[in-house]
PDB file of C-alpha atoms and ligand atoms in Angstrom:
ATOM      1  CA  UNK P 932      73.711 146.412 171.147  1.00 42.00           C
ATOM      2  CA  UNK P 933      70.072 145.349 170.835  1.00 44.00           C
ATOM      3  CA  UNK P 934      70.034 144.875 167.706  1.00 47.00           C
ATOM      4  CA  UNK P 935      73.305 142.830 168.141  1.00 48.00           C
ATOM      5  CA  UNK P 936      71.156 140.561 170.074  1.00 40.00           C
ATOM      6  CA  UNK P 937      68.548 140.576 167.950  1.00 44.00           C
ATOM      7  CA  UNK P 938      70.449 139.123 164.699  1.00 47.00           C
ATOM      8  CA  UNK P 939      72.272 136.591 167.234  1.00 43.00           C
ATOM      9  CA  UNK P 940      68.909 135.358 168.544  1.00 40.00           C
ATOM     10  CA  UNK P 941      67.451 135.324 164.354  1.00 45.00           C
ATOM     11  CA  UNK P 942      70.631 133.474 163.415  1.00 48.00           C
ATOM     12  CA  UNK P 943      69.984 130.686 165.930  1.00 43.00           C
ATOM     13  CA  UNK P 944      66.223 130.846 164.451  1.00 46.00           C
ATOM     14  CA  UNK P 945      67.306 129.826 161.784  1.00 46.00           C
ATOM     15  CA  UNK P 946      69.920 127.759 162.635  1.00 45.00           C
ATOM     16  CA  UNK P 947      67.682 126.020 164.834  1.00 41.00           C
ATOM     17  CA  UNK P 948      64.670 126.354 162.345  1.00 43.00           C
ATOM     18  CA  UNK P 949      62.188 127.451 164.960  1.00 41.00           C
ATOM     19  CA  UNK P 950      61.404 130.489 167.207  1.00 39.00           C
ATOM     20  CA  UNK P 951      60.253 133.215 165.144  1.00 39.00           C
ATOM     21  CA  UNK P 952      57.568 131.688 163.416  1.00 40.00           C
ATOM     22  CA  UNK P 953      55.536 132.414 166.220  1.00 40.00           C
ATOM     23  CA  UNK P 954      56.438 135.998 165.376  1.00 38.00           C
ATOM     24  CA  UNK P 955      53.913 138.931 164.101  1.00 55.00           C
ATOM     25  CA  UNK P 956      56.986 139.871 162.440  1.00 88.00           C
ATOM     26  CA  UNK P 957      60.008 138.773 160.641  1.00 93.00           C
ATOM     27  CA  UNK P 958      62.940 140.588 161.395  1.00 95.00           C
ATOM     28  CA  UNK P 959      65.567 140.416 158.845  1.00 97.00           C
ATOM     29  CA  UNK P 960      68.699 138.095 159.202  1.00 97.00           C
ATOM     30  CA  UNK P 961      72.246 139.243 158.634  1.00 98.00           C
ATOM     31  CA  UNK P 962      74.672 136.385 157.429  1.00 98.00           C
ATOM     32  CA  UNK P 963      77.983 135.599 158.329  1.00 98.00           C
ATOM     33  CA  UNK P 964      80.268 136.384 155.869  1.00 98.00           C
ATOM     34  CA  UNK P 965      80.519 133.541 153.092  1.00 98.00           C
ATOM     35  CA  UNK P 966      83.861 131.407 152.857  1.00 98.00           C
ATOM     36  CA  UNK P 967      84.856 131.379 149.182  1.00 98.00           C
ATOM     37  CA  UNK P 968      88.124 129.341 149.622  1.00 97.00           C
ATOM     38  CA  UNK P 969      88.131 125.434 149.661  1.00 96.00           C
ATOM     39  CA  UNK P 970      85.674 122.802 148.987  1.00 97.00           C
ATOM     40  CA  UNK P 971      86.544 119.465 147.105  1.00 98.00           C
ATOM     41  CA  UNK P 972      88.243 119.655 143.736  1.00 98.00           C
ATOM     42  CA  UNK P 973      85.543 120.615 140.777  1.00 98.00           C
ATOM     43  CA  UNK P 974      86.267 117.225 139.529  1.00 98.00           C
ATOM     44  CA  UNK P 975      85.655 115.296 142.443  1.00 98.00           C
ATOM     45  CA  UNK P 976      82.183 117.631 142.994  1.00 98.00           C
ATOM     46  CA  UNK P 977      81.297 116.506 139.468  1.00 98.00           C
ATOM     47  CA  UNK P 978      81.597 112.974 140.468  1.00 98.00           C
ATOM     48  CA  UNK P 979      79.408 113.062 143.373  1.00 98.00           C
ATOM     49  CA  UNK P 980      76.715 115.792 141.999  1.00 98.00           C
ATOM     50  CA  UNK P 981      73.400 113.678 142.478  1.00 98.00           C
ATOM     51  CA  UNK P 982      69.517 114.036 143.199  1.00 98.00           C
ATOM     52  CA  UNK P 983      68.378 113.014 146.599  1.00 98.00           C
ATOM     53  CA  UNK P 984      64.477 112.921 147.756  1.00 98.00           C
ATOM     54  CA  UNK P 985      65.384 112.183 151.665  1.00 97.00           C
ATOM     55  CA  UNK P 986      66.538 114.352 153.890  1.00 98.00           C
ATOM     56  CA  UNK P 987      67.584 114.694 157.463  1.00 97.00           C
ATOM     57  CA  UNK P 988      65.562 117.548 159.710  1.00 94.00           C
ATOM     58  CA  UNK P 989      68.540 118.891 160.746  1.00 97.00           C
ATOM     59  CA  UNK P 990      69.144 122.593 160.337  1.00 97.00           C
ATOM     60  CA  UNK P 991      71.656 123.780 158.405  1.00 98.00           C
ATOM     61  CA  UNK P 992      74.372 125.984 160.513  1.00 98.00           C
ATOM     62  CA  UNK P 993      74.336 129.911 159.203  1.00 98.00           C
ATOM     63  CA  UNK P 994      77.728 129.690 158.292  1.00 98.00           C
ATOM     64  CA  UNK P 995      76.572 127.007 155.607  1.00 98.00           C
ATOM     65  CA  UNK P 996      73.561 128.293 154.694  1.00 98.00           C
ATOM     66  CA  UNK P 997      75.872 131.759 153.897  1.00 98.00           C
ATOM     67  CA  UNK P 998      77.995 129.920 152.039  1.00 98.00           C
ATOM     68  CA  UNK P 999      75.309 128.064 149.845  1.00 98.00           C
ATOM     69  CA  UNK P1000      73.834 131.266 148.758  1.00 98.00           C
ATOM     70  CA  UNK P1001      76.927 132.596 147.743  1.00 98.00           C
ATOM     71  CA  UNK P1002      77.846 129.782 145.988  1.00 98.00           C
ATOM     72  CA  UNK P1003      74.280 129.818 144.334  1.00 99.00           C
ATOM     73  CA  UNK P1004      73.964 133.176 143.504  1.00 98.00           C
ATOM     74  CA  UNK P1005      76.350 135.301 145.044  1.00 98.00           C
ATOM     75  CA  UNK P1006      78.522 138.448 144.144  1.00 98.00           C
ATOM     76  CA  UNK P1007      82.288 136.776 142.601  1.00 98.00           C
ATOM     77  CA  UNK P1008      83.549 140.634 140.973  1.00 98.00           C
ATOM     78  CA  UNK P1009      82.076 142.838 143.560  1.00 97.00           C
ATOM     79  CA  UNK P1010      83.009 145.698 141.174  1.00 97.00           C
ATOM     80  CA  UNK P1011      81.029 144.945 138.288  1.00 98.00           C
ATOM     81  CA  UNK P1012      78.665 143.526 140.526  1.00 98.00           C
ATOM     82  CA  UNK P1013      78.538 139.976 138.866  1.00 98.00           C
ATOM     83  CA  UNK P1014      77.948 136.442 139.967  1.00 98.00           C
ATOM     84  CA  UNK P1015      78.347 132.953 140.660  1.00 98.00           C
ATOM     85  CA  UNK P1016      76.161 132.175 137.902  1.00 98.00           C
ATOM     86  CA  UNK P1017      75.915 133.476 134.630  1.00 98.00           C
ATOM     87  CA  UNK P1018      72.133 135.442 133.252  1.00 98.00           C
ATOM     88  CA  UNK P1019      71.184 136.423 129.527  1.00 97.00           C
ATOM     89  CA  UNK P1020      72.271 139.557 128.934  1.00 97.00           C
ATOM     90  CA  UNK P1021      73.458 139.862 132.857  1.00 98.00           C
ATOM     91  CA  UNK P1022      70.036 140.678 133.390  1.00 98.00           C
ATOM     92  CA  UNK P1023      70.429 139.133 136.806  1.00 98.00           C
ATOM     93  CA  UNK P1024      66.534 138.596 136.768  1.00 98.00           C
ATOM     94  CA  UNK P1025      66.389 135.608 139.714  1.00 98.00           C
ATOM     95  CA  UNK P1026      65.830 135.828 143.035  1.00 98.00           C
ATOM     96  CA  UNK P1027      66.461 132.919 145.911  1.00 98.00           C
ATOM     97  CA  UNK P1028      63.721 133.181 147.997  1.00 98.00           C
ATOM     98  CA  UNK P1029      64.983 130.993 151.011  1.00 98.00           C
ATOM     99  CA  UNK P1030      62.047 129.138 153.234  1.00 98.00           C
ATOM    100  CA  UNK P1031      62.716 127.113 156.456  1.00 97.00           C
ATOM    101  CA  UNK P1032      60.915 127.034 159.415  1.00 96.00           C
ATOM    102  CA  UNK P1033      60.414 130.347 160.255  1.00 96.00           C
ATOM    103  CA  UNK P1034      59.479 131.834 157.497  1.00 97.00           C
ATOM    104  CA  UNK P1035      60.044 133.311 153.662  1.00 97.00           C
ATOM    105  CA  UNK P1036      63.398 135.246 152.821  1.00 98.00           C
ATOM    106  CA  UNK P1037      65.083 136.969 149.740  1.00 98.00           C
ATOM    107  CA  UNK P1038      68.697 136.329 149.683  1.00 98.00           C
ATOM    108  CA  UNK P1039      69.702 140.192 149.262  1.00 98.00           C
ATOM    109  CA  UNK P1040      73.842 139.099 147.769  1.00 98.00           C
ATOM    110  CA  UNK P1041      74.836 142.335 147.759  1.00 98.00           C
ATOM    111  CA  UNK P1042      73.664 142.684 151.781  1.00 98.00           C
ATOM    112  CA  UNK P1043      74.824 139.108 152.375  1.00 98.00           C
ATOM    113  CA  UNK P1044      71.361 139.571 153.789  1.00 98.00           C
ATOM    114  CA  UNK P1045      68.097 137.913 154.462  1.00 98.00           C
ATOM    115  CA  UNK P1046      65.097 139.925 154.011  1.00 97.00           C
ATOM    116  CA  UNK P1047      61.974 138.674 155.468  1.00 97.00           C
ATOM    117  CA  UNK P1048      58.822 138.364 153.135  1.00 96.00           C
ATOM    118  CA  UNK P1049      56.425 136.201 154.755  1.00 96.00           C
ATOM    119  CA  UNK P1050      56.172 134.611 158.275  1.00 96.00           C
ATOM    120  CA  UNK P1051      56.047 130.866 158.672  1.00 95.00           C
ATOM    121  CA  UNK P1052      57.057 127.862 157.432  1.00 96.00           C
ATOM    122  CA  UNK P1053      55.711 127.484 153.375  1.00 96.00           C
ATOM    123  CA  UNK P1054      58.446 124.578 152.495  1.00 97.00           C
ATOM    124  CA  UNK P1055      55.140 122.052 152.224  1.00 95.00           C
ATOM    125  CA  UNK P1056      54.210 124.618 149.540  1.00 95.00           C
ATOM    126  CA  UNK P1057      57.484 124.058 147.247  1.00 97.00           C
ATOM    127  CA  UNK P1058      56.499 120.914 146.209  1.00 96.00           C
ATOM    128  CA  UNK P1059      54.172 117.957 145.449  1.00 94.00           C
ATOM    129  CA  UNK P1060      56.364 114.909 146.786  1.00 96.00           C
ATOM    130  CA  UNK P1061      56.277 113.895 150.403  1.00 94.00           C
ATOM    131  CA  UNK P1062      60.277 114.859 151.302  1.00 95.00           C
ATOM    132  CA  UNK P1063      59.735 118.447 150.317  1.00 96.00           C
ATOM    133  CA  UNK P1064      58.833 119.199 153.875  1.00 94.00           C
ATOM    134  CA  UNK P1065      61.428 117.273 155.393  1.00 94.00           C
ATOM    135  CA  UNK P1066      64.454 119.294 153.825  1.00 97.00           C
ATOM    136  CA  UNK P1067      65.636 122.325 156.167  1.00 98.00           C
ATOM    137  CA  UNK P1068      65.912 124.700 153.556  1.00 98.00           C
ATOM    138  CA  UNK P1069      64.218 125.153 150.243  1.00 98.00           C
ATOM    139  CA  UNK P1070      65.925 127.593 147.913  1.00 98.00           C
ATOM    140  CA  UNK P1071      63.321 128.814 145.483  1.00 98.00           C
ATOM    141  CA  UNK P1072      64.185 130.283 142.019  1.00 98.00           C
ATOM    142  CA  UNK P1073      62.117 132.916 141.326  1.00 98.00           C
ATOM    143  CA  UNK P1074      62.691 135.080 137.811  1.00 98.00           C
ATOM    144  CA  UNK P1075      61.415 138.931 137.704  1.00 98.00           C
ATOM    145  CA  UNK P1076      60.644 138.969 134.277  1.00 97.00           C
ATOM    146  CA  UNK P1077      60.157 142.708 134.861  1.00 96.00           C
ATOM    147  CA  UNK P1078      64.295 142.986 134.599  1.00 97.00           C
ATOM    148  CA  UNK P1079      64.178 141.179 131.426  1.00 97.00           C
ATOM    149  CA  UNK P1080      63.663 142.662 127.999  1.00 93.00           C
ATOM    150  CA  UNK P1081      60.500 140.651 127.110  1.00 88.00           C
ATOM    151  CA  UNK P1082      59.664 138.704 123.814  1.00 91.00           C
ATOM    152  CA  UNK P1083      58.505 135.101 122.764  1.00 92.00           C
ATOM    153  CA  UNK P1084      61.879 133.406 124.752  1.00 95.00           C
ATOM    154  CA  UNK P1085      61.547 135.431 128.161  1.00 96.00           C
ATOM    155  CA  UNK P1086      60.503 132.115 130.160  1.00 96.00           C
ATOM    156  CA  UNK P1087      63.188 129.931 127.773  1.00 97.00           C
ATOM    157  CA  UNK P1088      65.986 132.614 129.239  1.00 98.00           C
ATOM    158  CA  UNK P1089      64.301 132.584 132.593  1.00 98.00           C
ATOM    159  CA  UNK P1090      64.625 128.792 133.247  1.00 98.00           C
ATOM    160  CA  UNK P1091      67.813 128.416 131.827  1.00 98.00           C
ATOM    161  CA  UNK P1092      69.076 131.704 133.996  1.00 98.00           C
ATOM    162  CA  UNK P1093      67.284 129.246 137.200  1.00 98.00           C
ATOM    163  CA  UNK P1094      69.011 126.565 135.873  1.00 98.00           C
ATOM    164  CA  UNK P1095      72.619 127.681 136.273  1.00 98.00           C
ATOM    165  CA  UNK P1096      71.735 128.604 139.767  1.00 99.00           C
ATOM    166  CA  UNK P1097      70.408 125.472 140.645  1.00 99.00           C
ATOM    167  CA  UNK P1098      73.503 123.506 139.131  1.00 99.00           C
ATOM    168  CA  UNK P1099      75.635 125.750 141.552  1.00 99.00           C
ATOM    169  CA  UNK P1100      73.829 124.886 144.747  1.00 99.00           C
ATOM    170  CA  UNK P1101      74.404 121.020 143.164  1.00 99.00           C
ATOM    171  CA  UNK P1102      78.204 121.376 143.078  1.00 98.00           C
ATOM    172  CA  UNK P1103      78.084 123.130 146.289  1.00 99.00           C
ATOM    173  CA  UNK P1104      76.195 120.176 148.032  1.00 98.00           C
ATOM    174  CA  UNK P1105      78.264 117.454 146.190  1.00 98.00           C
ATOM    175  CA  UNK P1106      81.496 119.499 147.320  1.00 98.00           C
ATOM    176  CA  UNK P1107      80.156 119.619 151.100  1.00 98.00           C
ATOM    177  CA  UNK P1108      78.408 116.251 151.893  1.00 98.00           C
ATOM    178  CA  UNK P1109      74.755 117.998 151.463  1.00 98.00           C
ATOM    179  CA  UNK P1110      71.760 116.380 150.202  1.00 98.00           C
ATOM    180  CA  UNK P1111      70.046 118.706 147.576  1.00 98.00           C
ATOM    181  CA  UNK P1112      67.298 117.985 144.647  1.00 98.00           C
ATOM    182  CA  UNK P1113      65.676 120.274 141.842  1.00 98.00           C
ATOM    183  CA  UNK P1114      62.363 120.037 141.228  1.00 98.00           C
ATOM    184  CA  UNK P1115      59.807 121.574 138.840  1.00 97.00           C
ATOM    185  CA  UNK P1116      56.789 120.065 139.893  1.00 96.00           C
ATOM    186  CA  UNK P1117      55.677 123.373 142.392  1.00 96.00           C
ATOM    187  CA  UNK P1118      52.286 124.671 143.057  1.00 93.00           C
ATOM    188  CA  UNK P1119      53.360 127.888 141.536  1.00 95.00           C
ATOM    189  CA  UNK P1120      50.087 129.420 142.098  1.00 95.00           C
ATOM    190  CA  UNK P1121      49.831 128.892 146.028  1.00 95.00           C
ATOM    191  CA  UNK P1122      53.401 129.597 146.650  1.00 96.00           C
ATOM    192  CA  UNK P1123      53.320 132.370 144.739  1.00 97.00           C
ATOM    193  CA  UNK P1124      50.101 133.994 146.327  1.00 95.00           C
ATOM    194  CA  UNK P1125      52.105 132.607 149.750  1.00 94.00           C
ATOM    195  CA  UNK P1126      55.441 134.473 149.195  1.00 95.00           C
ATOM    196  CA  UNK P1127      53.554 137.641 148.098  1.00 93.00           C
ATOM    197  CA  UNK P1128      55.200 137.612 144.706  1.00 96.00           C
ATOM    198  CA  UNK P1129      54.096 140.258 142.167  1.00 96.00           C
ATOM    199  CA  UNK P1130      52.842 139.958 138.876  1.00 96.00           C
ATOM    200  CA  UNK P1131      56.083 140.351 136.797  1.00 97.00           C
ATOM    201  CA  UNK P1132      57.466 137.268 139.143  1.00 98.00           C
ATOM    202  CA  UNK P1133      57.412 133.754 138.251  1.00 97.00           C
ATOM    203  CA  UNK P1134      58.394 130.750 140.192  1.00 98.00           C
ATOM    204  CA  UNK P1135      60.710 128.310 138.113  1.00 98.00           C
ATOM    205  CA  UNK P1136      61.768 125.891 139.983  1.00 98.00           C
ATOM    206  CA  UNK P1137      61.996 124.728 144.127  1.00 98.00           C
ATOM    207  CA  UNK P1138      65.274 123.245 145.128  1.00 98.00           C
ATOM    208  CA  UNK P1139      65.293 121.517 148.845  1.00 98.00           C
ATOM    209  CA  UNK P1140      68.921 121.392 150.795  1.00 98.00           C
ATOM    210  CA  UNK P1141      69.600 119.470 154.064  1.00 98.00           C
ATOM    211  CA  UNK P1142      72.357 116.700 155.208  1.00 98.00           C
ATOM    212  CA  UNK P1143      71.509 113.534 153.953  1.00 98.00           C
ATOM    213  CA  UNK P1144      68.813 111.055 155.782  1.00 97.00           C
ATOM    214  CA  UNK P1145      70.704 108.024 157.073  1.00 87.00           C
TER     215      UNK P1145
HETATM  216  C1  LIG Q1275      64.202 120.919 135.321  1.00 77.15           C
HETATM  217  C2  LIG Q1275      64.212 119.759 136.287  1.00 77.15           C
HETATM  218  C3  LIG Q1275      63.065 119.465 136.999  1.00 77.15           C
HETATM  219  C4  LIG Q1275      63.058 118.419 137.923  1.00 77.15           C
HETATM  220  N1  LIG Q1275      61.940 118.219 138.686  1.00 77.15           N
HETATM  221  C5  LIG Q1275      61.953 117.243 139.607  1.00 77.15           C
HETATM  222  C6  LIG Q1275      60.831 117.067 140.462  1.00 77.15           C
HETATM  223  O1  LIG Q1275      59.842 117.776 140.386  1.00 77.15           O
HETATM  224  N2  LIG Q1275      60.886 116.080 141.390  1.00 77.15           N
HETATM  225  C7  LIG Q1275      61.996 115.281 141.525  1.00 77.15           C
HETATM  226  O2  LIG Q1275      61.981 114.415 142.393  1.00 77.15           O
HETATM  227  N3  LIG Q1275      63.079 115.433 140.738  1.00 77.15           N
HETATM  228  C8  LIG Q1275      63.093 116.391 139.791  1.00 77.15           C
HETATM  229  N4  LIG Q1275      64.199 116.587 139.010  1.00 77.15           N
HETATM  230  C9  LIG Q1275      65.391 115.756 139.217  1.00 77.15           C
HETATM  231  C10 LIG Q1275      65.527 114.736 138.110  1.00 77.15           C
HETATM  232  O3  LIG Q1275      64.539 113.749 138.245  1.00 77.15           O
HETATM  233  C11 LIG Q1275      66.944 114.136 138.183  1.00 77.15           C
HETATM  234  O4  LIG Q1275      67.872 115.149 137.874  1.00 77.15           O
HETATM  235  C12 LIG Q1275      67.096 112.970 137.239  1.00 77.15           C
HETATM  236  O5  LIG Q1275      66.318 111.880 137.655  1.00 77.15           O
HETATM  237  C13 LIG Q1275      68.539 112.523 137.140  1.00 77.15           C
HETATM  238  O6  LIG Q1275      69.037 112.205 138.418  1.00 77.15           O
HETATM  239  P1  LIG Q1275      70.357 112.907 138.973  1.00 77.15           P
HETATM  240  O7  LIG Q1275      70.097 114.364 139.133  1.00 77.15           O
HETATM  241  O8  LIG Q1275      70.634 112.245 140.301  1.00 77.15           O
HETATM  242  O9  LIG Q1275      71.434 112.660 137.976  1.00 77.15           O
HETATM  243  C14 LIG Q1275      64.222 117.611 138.080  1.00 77.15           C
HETATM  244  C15 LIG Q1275      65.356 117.903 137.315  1.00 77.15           C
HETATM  245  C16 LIG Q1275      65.373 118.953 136.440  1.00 77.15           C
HETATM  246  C17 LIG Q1275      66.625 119.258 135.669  1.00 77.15           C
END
């Protein structure tokens, strides 16, 4: 039961994009369950699929935020344990690393999970333009090149493995009225020294999500 209360009160953390931060610790934040029917028609998505550098502060509900990750880079075949997007070789290599306000989370698909990695709000880290810390969420695309099989085109395979992602969480926004922008220009270093990344991981590319500044 506590812990019942616990994930309720993390939910509405993030939901509201504040509480925890204060927080020695960050507890870990299960997700409802993603909705994988609906959406506008592929074509119509395709029509409105568009770069946008201002955002409203507004949180994004769980429920969304669930179903953005799943569109991104969620589990479609649960048996052969494949996804949303495709990876060379299914080597499956990326990792969302989701920051808000609270903190620094790995979207765990198979969980439908968020697993804390570092406390407090890095979004002002993703990015060198003044609306990165606007956005409520910042997906970041992060490659383990330790999954991969190495060799001169490893970061070629990574970024185009980040890119397919990042094209999902485009359609996704375009399909549900959310503003949403790739970026490369990151301070790879800082964020990755802030998300506690190892070695073998590189940072490709930031991508902020919110609802659209009016
Ligand atoms: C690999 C990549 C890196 C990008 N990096 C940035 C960036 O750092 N900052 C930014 O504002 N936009 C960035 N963009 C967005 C592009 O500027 C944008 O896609 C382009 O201007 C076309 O606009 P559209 O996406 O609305 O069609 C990037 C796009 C790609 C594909």
């Amino acid at each position: 039961m506590r812990h019942r209360f616990a994930t309720v009160f993390v939910l509405l953390g993030v939901a509201l994009g504040v509480g925890a931060a204060a927080a020695q610790e960050l507890p870990p934040v299960s997700l409802p369950a993603p909705q994988t029917e609906g959406g506008k028609p592929l074509m119509q998505a395709l029509r409105l699929r568009a770069t946008a550098r201002a955002f409203a502060p507004d949180p994004l509900p769980p429920q969304t935020l669930a179903n953005l990750l799943w569109a991104a880079w969620g589990i479609n075949r649960p048996q052969e344990g494949k996804r949303t997007a495709p990876s060379t070789r299914n080597w499956q290599e990326i990792d969302v690393v989701v920051l808000n306000a609270t903190g620094a989370y790995l979207y765990d698909a198979a969980g439908n999970a968020l697993k804390p990695l570092a406390v407090g709000d890095h979004r002002a880290l993703a990015g060198t333009q003044d609306f990165v810390k606007d956005a409520p969420v910042t997906l970041v695309l992060v490659a383990d090149t330790a999954r991969m099989q190495g060799g001169p085109d490893t970061q070629a395979y990574a970024y185009a493995d980040a890119a397919f992602v990042s094209q999902n969480v485009y359609l996704f926004c375009a399909s549900e009225g959310l503003a949403t922008g790739v970026r490369a220009s990151v301070d790879r270093p800082a964020l990755a020294r802030a998300l506690k990344l190892r070695e073998s991981q590189l940072v490709v590319f930031a991508q902020s999500v919110g609802f659209p500044r009016k």
